[in-house]
Amino acid sequence: MIPESSAASASRSSQQNRSSHAGATSSGAVTQSGDDSGNENQQKSVRRRKRAHTFPENVKRKKAKGGCSGAKAGARKQKHVEAVTLFEVMSMGKSAMQVVIDDWIEAYGTDKDSSLLDLISFFLQCSGCKGVITAEMCQSKEGRDVMRNMVEELDEVAGLQYKKFLAFPWILTVTWPLDSDSAEYPLMQSGPHSRWFHTEFSEFVSVLVAQCQHTIIFDSYLMSAVISLLSELSNSYVRAFRHTFTLAATKLLSSLMGVALSLSVGIENSQKLYGVQRTKTARQRSTQQLERLQKKITELQEKRAEIESMMDVIFKGIFLKRYRDVLPEIRSICMEELGLWMKLYSSLFLNDSYLKYIGWMMYDKTPDVRLKCMLALQGLYGDPALLPKLDLFTSRFKDRIISMTLDKDNEVAVQTMKLLVLISRTSEDVLTPEDHNRLLQFVYCSQRPLAAAAGEFLFSRLLSAEASETQDSMYEEDIHAQQTYTRIKALLKFYQESEAHTHVVYLVDSLWDCGGALLKDWPTLTSVLLQDSSPQGSGFSSAEQAVLVEILVASVRQASEGPLLAGRSGAKKVLNAREKKCQIDDCLKLTEHLLVVLPQLLSKYSYSCDIVASLIKIPQYFLTQSQEAENSEVCSLVAEMASVLDLHSSPAVLEAAARTYLSLCGEGTAWCSVVSAARDSLVESWMEHLKDLLKDSLSGDGFSADEEKLEDIVTTTKKLRTFHSCHDLSRWNLFDLLYPLLSEEVICRGAPAEILEEVLQCLSLTLLWSLNKSSELLTSREKAVAQRLQLCLFSESSHRCLSHGSHRVRSQAFLGVCDILTAHWFQLHVWDPTCFGPLLFTPSPKLQRALLTFACTHVFVGADGDSQSKVGESPDEEKLENLHRRRNLLAAFCKLIVHGVLETSMAAEVYMFYMKYNNDFGDIIKEMLFRTRQTDKIGSARTLVLCLQQLFLRLKQEQERGDGAHPGVQTFTTIKELARRFALSFGDLVKFRECVVMIHRSGIEFAFQESSPDTAAPPYLSYLTILSEFSSKLLKLDKKTVFSYLQKHTAVHVDLREECWKPLVHYRASLLAVADMEDAVSHGSSDKRPCMQNRSPSGKQKHEAGNKSPCQISPVNSKTGKTHRPSISSSHQVDKDPPARSLNIDGSNSSCSKEADDGTVEVEF
């Protein structure tokens, strides 16, 4: 019971007490309320409760033995004892619970009724009930009349809810207010309090049953009342009651199960003693002892039967009603406890009659319920003694369990996979080979927890099957090597058979948690790789060796960097101190071993380009701070890498070697000097060789070389370019050596495209390194001038290459000049003004126009069907590569506009393709729009206007020619939709107020720029329909200003009934949408023309006397005339609009003279 503080609650409880006393068949009633002014029975109950519930930590309560002196001593002690209820004791720990419950049991022995009401009040308090409990004694034997009065109803007039039920021998009435927040009760509170309360509440029920199991639990009074209470309130429509009392009932059944188990142990022990006595001879046998044992066995069996009867009542009366409750938390509780009952008391609960409930709830729509089912089944399948009872369930629900590995909830899928691991270990014949193949493919999934569980399934199924097949005569090392060899064979076989996947790193990551010892056995892996491949089948084939090398590299990467992989989520990102130490130890071990073995592996597999490309990555994961490695070992490794680079020139090998040298040459590494010297010697040899080749090829006016020499030049240039992308090679003056290849004579005389492409990349990298180190290199003005000269020369050469016949050369020239211009802009903004810095370099207008033309002709190519990625179509690798290349070109060009290298107006050409190529390039164009708007709002808005006007003019010209639809010209609907997209990009109306008004002003001027009195309507009047898409972004005050500006461009005589003026009517309707007519904005965004029949021009003639035309539109005066058009007077706008300035569009002082007195500010454009 939670007492109420108001006197109204006490009076209400007194009235209920009197009414219940008059109508009940009992001799009295006990009312639980929060007021101290109760009746005599209530005061006695409170005094008894205070004596029973005390803090054992503060003082030990001494019970009076009898007599007046004991009572006086108890009264003196009462001053120092603080009363505590059963609800309050939950926060004091298990020891305090045991002491207070013992006191409650003692009080129960003296006064059952009062103590039982205390326990009932405790359960109601735990449900968060903020009300009053009224109890009546029920002594009637006719239950039919009593049950007829059991109700649960609402009294909306009084604002109360009533729940009246029978908890024999009590008839309880719970009253609580309607406005109480039932969503916030202890079990559903936010934060960790709900979990704490769940634990403490469950612990209280367990301690209560444990303390009562030898005394009052079998008195046929306590448990009958408690079970009746739990049954009634767990069936209530109030969620707090159902949730709390279902939890209490399930925990009560679990606690009773513990009592039944202890009784079973007692029965078993007694039966053993009885059997021992029966085996004795007649002379040694004691008849009295046999009778006592038989009597004890019978007594224990009766008690167990009584406990099982209680458990059956709880299961049928509560569980069967609540396991499918609408509240998912209640269903989760039922499934969790049912699994516990089956495991602990399998003799009663583990059969198909109870297992079916878990099978059914595996189809529940709530993930937590399905998760509880999986956890319950894990406890059952993990016990081999219970497996025979699960055969029918397994055959019935096996397909459902396997399908739950694809559950949308990751935790459910992970626990399902762990359950299947248990099933595969304990029951060999349950899962078929098809099931195994289906489950093993999860090692490649994107969720790491699920992949790790599937890796455990793979390791237990395949990799550990042959672990025991060893010979007794072998040494321990040989046994270990044989086991590792067998497991590697099984792993390679699995990988080769799963042809759908070629991702070794994901396979290694999945096996890392369970098979880390196998994958980190680098000595055995390398010894296997150093063995000669045997065609007879005793060793590893060439294909298996290639896969084993990939596994070796992946395991080295995993040990060095951890389980963070691209495309796989759920990995632990932050390592603790123990994991970091383990990672460092693994790196040290692999460094010490592979630094010696890796040169041998490179020498053996130097013939294979793919294997060498993988092996040469291994030094990137070495612990470079290790001081134990000798210089001779490092020199041997570097020498072997140099020999590999002499043999191979593939991009994979060159890129891996460049990154490896970069890792070994890093600052603070132990081998920096040795590796740097080796790298410099390698680059020097390439430079000398390239000089000799170019000296002969560039001897004349052009370029001449035979096929062998040409291939040699391309290979050497490719090596330099790859290393230049990671290392600064500026001191070798690559620009002076390679620039002659880009001269106009060489290009015109037919220089090979392969050489031009490599030279363009090398020169762009040289300039990027030069710009990046401007603060270090530019120590004088002469060096800054020389740098700018190189920029000019490279820009001119790239401009010439933009018209080259090879598409690869054109693309590389475009990307190179875009990167150089972007890097130059960045250096201009970050260099220190006190030092020498890069001089300003501006690309020529011809180059700017050439870049724009190249971007539009090479990015936005093909028709809609060819360029867009259709839904349901799986584009092949070539299309994806082509799309990726075009996106890179567009992104490079957009960066020039965003950073201000090119004018913002050039973005208008790109914006034109926004709708047509939205699927492929919409994200890049939208990002450019937002970035340019952050830099210059007005300039960005002018670019949008320019884009729409150019599209409109092209459409107009195409319509005037009448040659038919041109594929490069967009339709009017597309232009209108593009304007709508542009309008949606203006989010904050106040922030972009000037931009939107400028768009309307420019649009009005454009629509009426070629108007004349001789023509019926301006030729570009239909542009107002496109412009109306921006009307919704105008503030209400600006709509009137724009409307006035529109009036100045409108002819004196305008007949709106003519078809040619419909765009003007449409635009006016969008501007006049204010106050309660805001829905007209959406009307202006549709392709349908507005219906203007309701706006009769004759209705305006009454208050527009003197006007020459009856259809002339002017601002309407809200005080005179009756019209359907809403008023736009300023008096209606001051109260509703936020503080805003009145914008003077045309720059005159008469545009908004009426609003000048209202405190607004005029802004001129």
PDB file of C-alpha atoms in Angstrom, residues 858-1006:
ATOM      1  CA  HIS A 858      32.435  13.347 -70.549  1.00  0.00           C
ATOM      2  CA  VAL A 859      30.326  13.082 -67.388  1.00  0.00           C
ATOM      3  CA  PHE A 860      26.759  13.655 -68.576  1.00  0.00           C
ATOM      4  CA  VAL A 861      26.781  11.310 -71.558  1.00  0.00           C
ATOM      5  CA  GLY A 862      24.253   8.851 -72.892  1.00  0.00           C
ATOM      6  CA  ALA A 863      20.484   8.826 -72.860  1.00  0.00           C
ATOM      7  CA  ASP A 864      18.417   8.367 -69.739  1.00  0.00           C
ATOM      8  CA  GLY A 865      18.122   4.638 -70.192  1.00  0.00           C
ATOM      9  CA  ASP A 866      21.866   4.206 -70.737  1.00  0.00           C
ATOM     10  CA  SER A 867      23.178   6.428 -67.991  1.00  0.00           C
ATOM     11  CA  GLN A 868      20.806   5.720 -65.162  1.00  0.00           C
ATOM     12  CA  SER A 869      21.013   2.624 -63.014  1.00  0.00           C
ATOM     13  CA  LYS A 870      17.633   1.009 -63.420  1.00  0.00           C
ATOM     14  CA  VAL A 871      15.857  -0.600 -60.508  1.00  0.00           C
ATOM     15  CA  GLY A 872      16.076  -4.357 -60.563  1.00  0.00           C
ATOM     16  CA  GLU A 873      18.993  -4.354 -63.001  1.00  0.00           C
ATOM     17  CA  SER A 874      22.338  -5.691 -61.832  1.00  0.00           C
ATOM     18  CA  PRO A 875      24.918  -3.598 -63.701  1.00  0.00           C
ATOM     19  CA  ASP A 876      28.063  -5.432 -64.633  1.00  0.00           C
ATOM     20  CA  GLU A 877      31.532  -4.518 -63.467  1.00  0.00           C
ATOM     21  CA  GLU A 878      32.283  -2.431 -66.550  1.00  0.00           C
ATOM     22  CA  LYS A 879      29.287  -0.165 -66.039  1.00  0.00           C
ATOM     23  CA  LEU A 880      30.125   0.337 -62.382  1.00  0.00           C
ATOM     24  CA  GLU A 881      33.713   1.179 -63.224  1.00  0.00           C
ATOM     25  CA  ASN A 882      32.581   3.656 -65.844  1.00  0.00           C
ATOM     26  CA  LEU A 883      30.191   5.279 -63.378  1.00  0.00           C
ATOM     27  CA  HIS A 884      32.925   5.490 -60.744  1.00  0.00           C
ATOM     28  CA  ARG A 885      35.261   7.192 -63.213  1.00  0.00           C
ATOM     29  CA  ARG A 886      32.636   9.750 -64.232  1.00  0.00           C
ATOM     30  CA  ARG A 887      31.837  10.517 -60.600  1.00  0.00           C
ATOM     31  CA  ASN A 888      35.519  11.227 -59.961  1.00  0.00           C
ATOM     32  CA  LEU A 889      35.625  13.630 -62.905  1.00  0.00           C
ATOM     33  CA  LEU A 890      32.541  15.491 -61.701  1.00  0.00           C
ATOM     34  CA  ALA A 891      33.783  15.671 -58.107  1.00  0.00           C
ATOM     35  CA  ALA A 892      37.133  17.124 -59.243  1.00  0.00           C
ATOM     36  CA  PHE A 893      35.376  19.834 -61.257  1.00  0.00           C
ATOM     37  CA  CYS A 894      32.896  20.654 -58.479  1.00  0.00           C
ATOM     38  CA  LYS A 895      35.759  21.178 -56.030  1.00  0.00           C
ATOM     39  CA  LEU A 896      37.092  23.946 -58.258  1.00  0.00           C
ATOM     40  CA  ILE A 897      33.753  25.766 -58.040  1.00  0.00           C
ATOM     41  CA  VAL A 898      33.330  25.193 -54.314  1.00  0.00           C
ATOM     42  CA  HIS A 899      36.803  26.550 -53.493  1.00  0.00           C
ATOM     43  CA  GLY A 900      36.398  29.575 -55.732  1.00  0.00           C
ATOM     44  CA  VAL A 901      38.953  28.617 -58.385  1.00  0.00           C
ATOM     45  CA  LEU A 902      36.241  28.849 -61.025  1.00  0.00           C
ATOM     46  CA  GLU A 903      33.340  31.273 -61.057  1.00  0.00           C
ATOM     47  CA  THR A 904      30.136  30.166 -59.388  1.00  0.00           C
ATOM     48  CA  SER A 905      28.174  30.851 -62.576  1.00  0.00           C
ATOM     49  CA  MET A 906      29.857  27.850 -64.193  1.00  0.00           C
ATOM     50  CA  ALA A 907      27.857  25.635 -61.882  1.00  0.00           C
ATOM     51  CA  ALA A 908      24.731  26.535 -63.872  1.00  0.00           C
ATOM     52  CA  GLU A 909      25.773  24.103 -66.613  1.00  0.00           C
ATOM     53  CA  VAL A 910      26.089  21.327 -64.024  1.00  0.00           C
ATOM     54  CA  TYR A 911      22.770  22.151 -62.334  1.00  0.00           C
ATOM     55  CA  MET A 912      20.999  21.610 -65.642  1.00  0.00           C
ATOM     56  CA  PHE A 913      21.640  17.871 -65.401  1.00  0.00           C
ATOM     57  CA  TYR A 914      20.473  17.525 -61.809  1.00  0.00           C
ATOM     58  CA  MET A 915      17.096  15.995 -62.643  1.00  0.00           C
ATOM     59  CA  LYS A 916      18.230  13.889 -65.567  1.00  0.00           C
ATOM     60  CA  TYR A 917      21.181  12.277 -63.746  1.00  0.00           C
ATOM     61  CA  ASN A 918      19.928  12.476 -60.189  1.00  0.00           C
ATOM     62  CA  ASN A 919      20.461   8.793 -59.435  1.00  0.00           C
ATOM     63  CA  ASP A 920      24.119   8.815 -60.445  1.00  0.00           C
ATOM     64  CA  PHE A 921      25.356  12.298 -59.536  1.00  0.00           C
ATOM     65  CA  GLY A 922      22.611  13.880 -57.428  1.00  0.00           C
ATOM     66  CA  ASP A 923      24.579  13.693 -54.180  1.00  0.00           C
ATOM     67  CA  ILE A 924      27.625  15.451 -55.666  1.00  0.00           C
ATOM     68  CA  ILE A 925      25.582  18.253 -57.244  1.00  0.00           C
ATOM     69  CA  LYS A 926      23.566  18.786 -54.076  1.00  0.00           C
ATOM     70  CA  GLU A 927      26.735  19.001 -51.974  1.00  0.00           C
ATOM     71  CA  MET A 928      28.165  21.588 -54.356  1.00  0.00           C
ATOM     72  CA  LEU A 929      24.957  23.610 -54.082  1.00  0.00           C
ATOM     73  CA  PHE A 930      25.111  23.670 -50.285  1.00  0.00           C
ATOM     74  CA  ARG A 931      28.842  24.474 -50.182  1.00  0.00           C
ATOM     75  CA  THR A 932      28.573  27.390 -52.615  1.00  0.00           C
ATOM     76  CA  ARG A 933      25.559  28.744 -50.733  1.00  0.00           C
ATOM     77  CA  GLN A 934      27.575  28.818 -47.508  1.00  0.00           C
ATOM     78  CA  THR A 935      30.233  30.916 -49.238  1.00  0.00           C
ATOM     79  CA  ASP A 936      28.007  33.309 -51.211  1.00  0.00           C
ATOM     80  CA  LYS A 937      24.242  33.110 -50.811  1.00  0.00           C
ATOM     81  CA  ILE A 938      23.351  35.701 -53.433  1.00  0.00           C
ATOM     82  CA  GLY A 939      25.867  34.392 -55.948  1.00  0.00           C
ATOM     83  CA  SER A 940      24.579  30.860 -55.533  1.00  0.00           C
ATOM     84  CA  ALA A 941      20.996  32.027 -56.005  1.00  0.00           C
ATOM     85  CA  ARG A 942      21.975  33.924 -59.188  1.00  0.00           C
ATOM     86  CA  THR A 943      23.482  30.666 -60.493  1.00  0.00           C
ATOM     87  CA  LEU A 944      20.185  28.874 -59.947  1.00  0.00           C
ATOM     88  CA  VAL A 945      18.352  31.633 -61.813  1.00  0.00           C
ATOM     89  CA  LEU A 946      20.864  31.443 -64.662  1.00  0.00           C
ATOM     90  CA  CYS A 947      20.407  27.685 -64.890  1.00  0.00           C
ATOM     91  CA  LEU A 948      16.613  27.879 -65.094  1.00  0.00           C
ATOM     92  CA  GLN A 949      16.645  30.739 -67.601  1.00  0.00           C
ATOM     93  CA  GLN A 950      19.108  28.979 -69.904  1.00  0.00           C
ATOM     94  CA  LEU A 951      17.041  25.800 -69.845  1.00  0.00           C
ATOM     95  CA  PHE A 952      13.910  27.822 -70.584  1.00  0.00           C
ATOM     96  CA  LEU A 953      15.566  29.650 -73.503  1.00  0.00           C
ATOM     97  CA  ARG A 954      16.808  26.397 -75.011  1.00  0.00           C
ATOM     98  CA  LEU A 955      13.321  24.932 -74.781  1.00  0.00           C
ATOM     99  CA  LYS A 956      11.863  28.074 -76.334  1.00  0.00           C
ATOM    100  CA  GLN A 957      14.314  27.997 -79.217  1.00  0.00           C
ATOM    101  CA  GLU A 958      13.618  24.337 -79.842  1.00  0.00           C
ATOM    102  CA  GLN A 959       9.872  25.007 -79.923  1.00  0.00           C
ATOM    103  CA  GLU A 960      10.330  27.899 -82.350  1.00  0.00           C
ATOM    104  CA  ARG A 961      12.403  25.784 -84.740  1.00  0.00           C
ATOM    105  CA  GLY A 962       9.862  22.967 -84.627  1.00  0.00           C
ATOM    106  CA  ASP A 963      12.373  20.277 -85.559  1.00  0.00           C
ATOM    107  CA  GLY A 964      11.071  17.837 -82.972  1.00  0.00           C
ATOM    108  CA  ALA A 965      12.288  16.905 -79.546  1.00  0.00           C
ATOM    109  CA  HIS A 966      16.060  17.171 -79.136  1.00  0.00           C
ATOM    110  CA  PRO A 967      17.657  14.748 -76.648  1.00  0.00           C
ATOM    111  CA  GLY A 968      19.694  17.528 -75.023  1.00  0.00           C
ATOM    112  CA  VAL A 969      16.672  19.781 -74.387  1.00  0.00           C
ATOM    113  CA  GLN A 970      14.605  19.214 -71.260  1.00  0.00           C
ATOM    114  CA  THR A 971      10.838  19.458 -71.170  1.00  0.00           C
ATOM    115  CA  PHE A 972       8.877  22.174 -69.405  1.00  0.00           C
ATOM    116  CA  THR A 973       7.739  19.746 -66.716  1.00  0.00           C
ATOM    117  CA  THR A 974      11.347  18.757 -66.006  1.00  0.00           C
ATOM    118  CA  ILE A 975      12.404  22.402 -65.690  1.00  0.00           C
ATOM    119  CA  LYS A 976       9.493  23.049 -63.375  1.00  0.00           C
ATOM    120  CA  GLU A 977      10.437  20.039 -61.228  1.00  0.00           C
ATOM    121  CA  LEU A 978      14.043  21.281 -61.134  1.00  0.00           C
ATOM    122  CA  ALA A 979      12.800  24.642 -59.846  1.00  0.00           C
ATOM    123  CA  ARG A 980      10.821  22.844 -57.170  1.00  0.00           C
ATOM    124  CA  ARG A 981      13.953  20.975 -56.069  1.00  0.00           C
ATOM    125  CA  PHE A 982      15.863  24.248 -55.924  1.00  0.00           C
ATOM    126  CA  ALA A 983      13.099  25.823 -53.829  1.00  0.00           C
ATOM    127  CA  LEU A 984      13.165  22.927 -51.370  1.00  0.00           C
ATOM    128  CA  SER A 985      16.857  23.573 -50.734  1.00  0.00           C
ATOM    129  CA  PHE A 986      15.975  26.900 -49.078  1.00  0.00           C
ATOM    130  CA  GLY A 987      15.155  25.692 -45.588  1.00  0.00           C
ATOM    131  CA  ASP A 988      15.317  28.749 -43.344  1.00  0.00           C
ATOM    132  CA  LEU A 989      13.012  31.404 -44.812  1.00  0.00           C
ATOM    133  CA  VAL A 990      14.536  34.263 -42.815  1.00  0.00           C
ATOM    134  CA  LYS A 991      18.137  33.259 -43.535  1.00  0.00           C
ATOM    135  CA  PHE A 992      17.597  33.070 -47.311  1.00  0.00           C
ATOM    136  CA  ARG A 993      15.083  35.885 -47.540  1.00  0.00           C
ATOM    137  CA  GLU A 994      17.169  38.117 -49.806  1.00  0.00           C
ATOM    138  CA  CYS A 995      18.025  35.185 -52.064  1.00  0.00           C
ATOM    139  CA  VAL A 996      14.412  34.234 -52.673  1.00  0.00           C
ATOM    140  CA  VAL A 997      13.349  37.829 -53.310  1.00  0.00           C
ATOM    141  CA  MET A 998      16.216  38.250 -55.772  1.00  0.00           C
ATOM    142  CA  ILE A 999      15.073  35.108 -57.606  1.00  0.00           C
ATOM    143  CA  HIS A1000      11.560  36.549 -57.959  1.00  0.00           C
ATOM    144  CA  ARG A1001      12.847  39.938 -59.078  1.00  0.00           C
ATOM    145  CA  SER A1002      15.120  38.404 -61.712  1.00  0.00           C
ATOM    146  CA  GLY A1003      12.344  36.090 -62.856  1.00  0.00           C
ATOM    147  CA  ILE A1004       9.839  38.942 -63.284  1.00  0.00           C
ATOM    148  CA  GLU A1005      12.339  41.009 -65.226  1.00  0.00           C
ATOM    149  CA  PHE A1006      13.168  38.026 -67.429  1.00  0.00           C
TER     150      PHE A1006
END
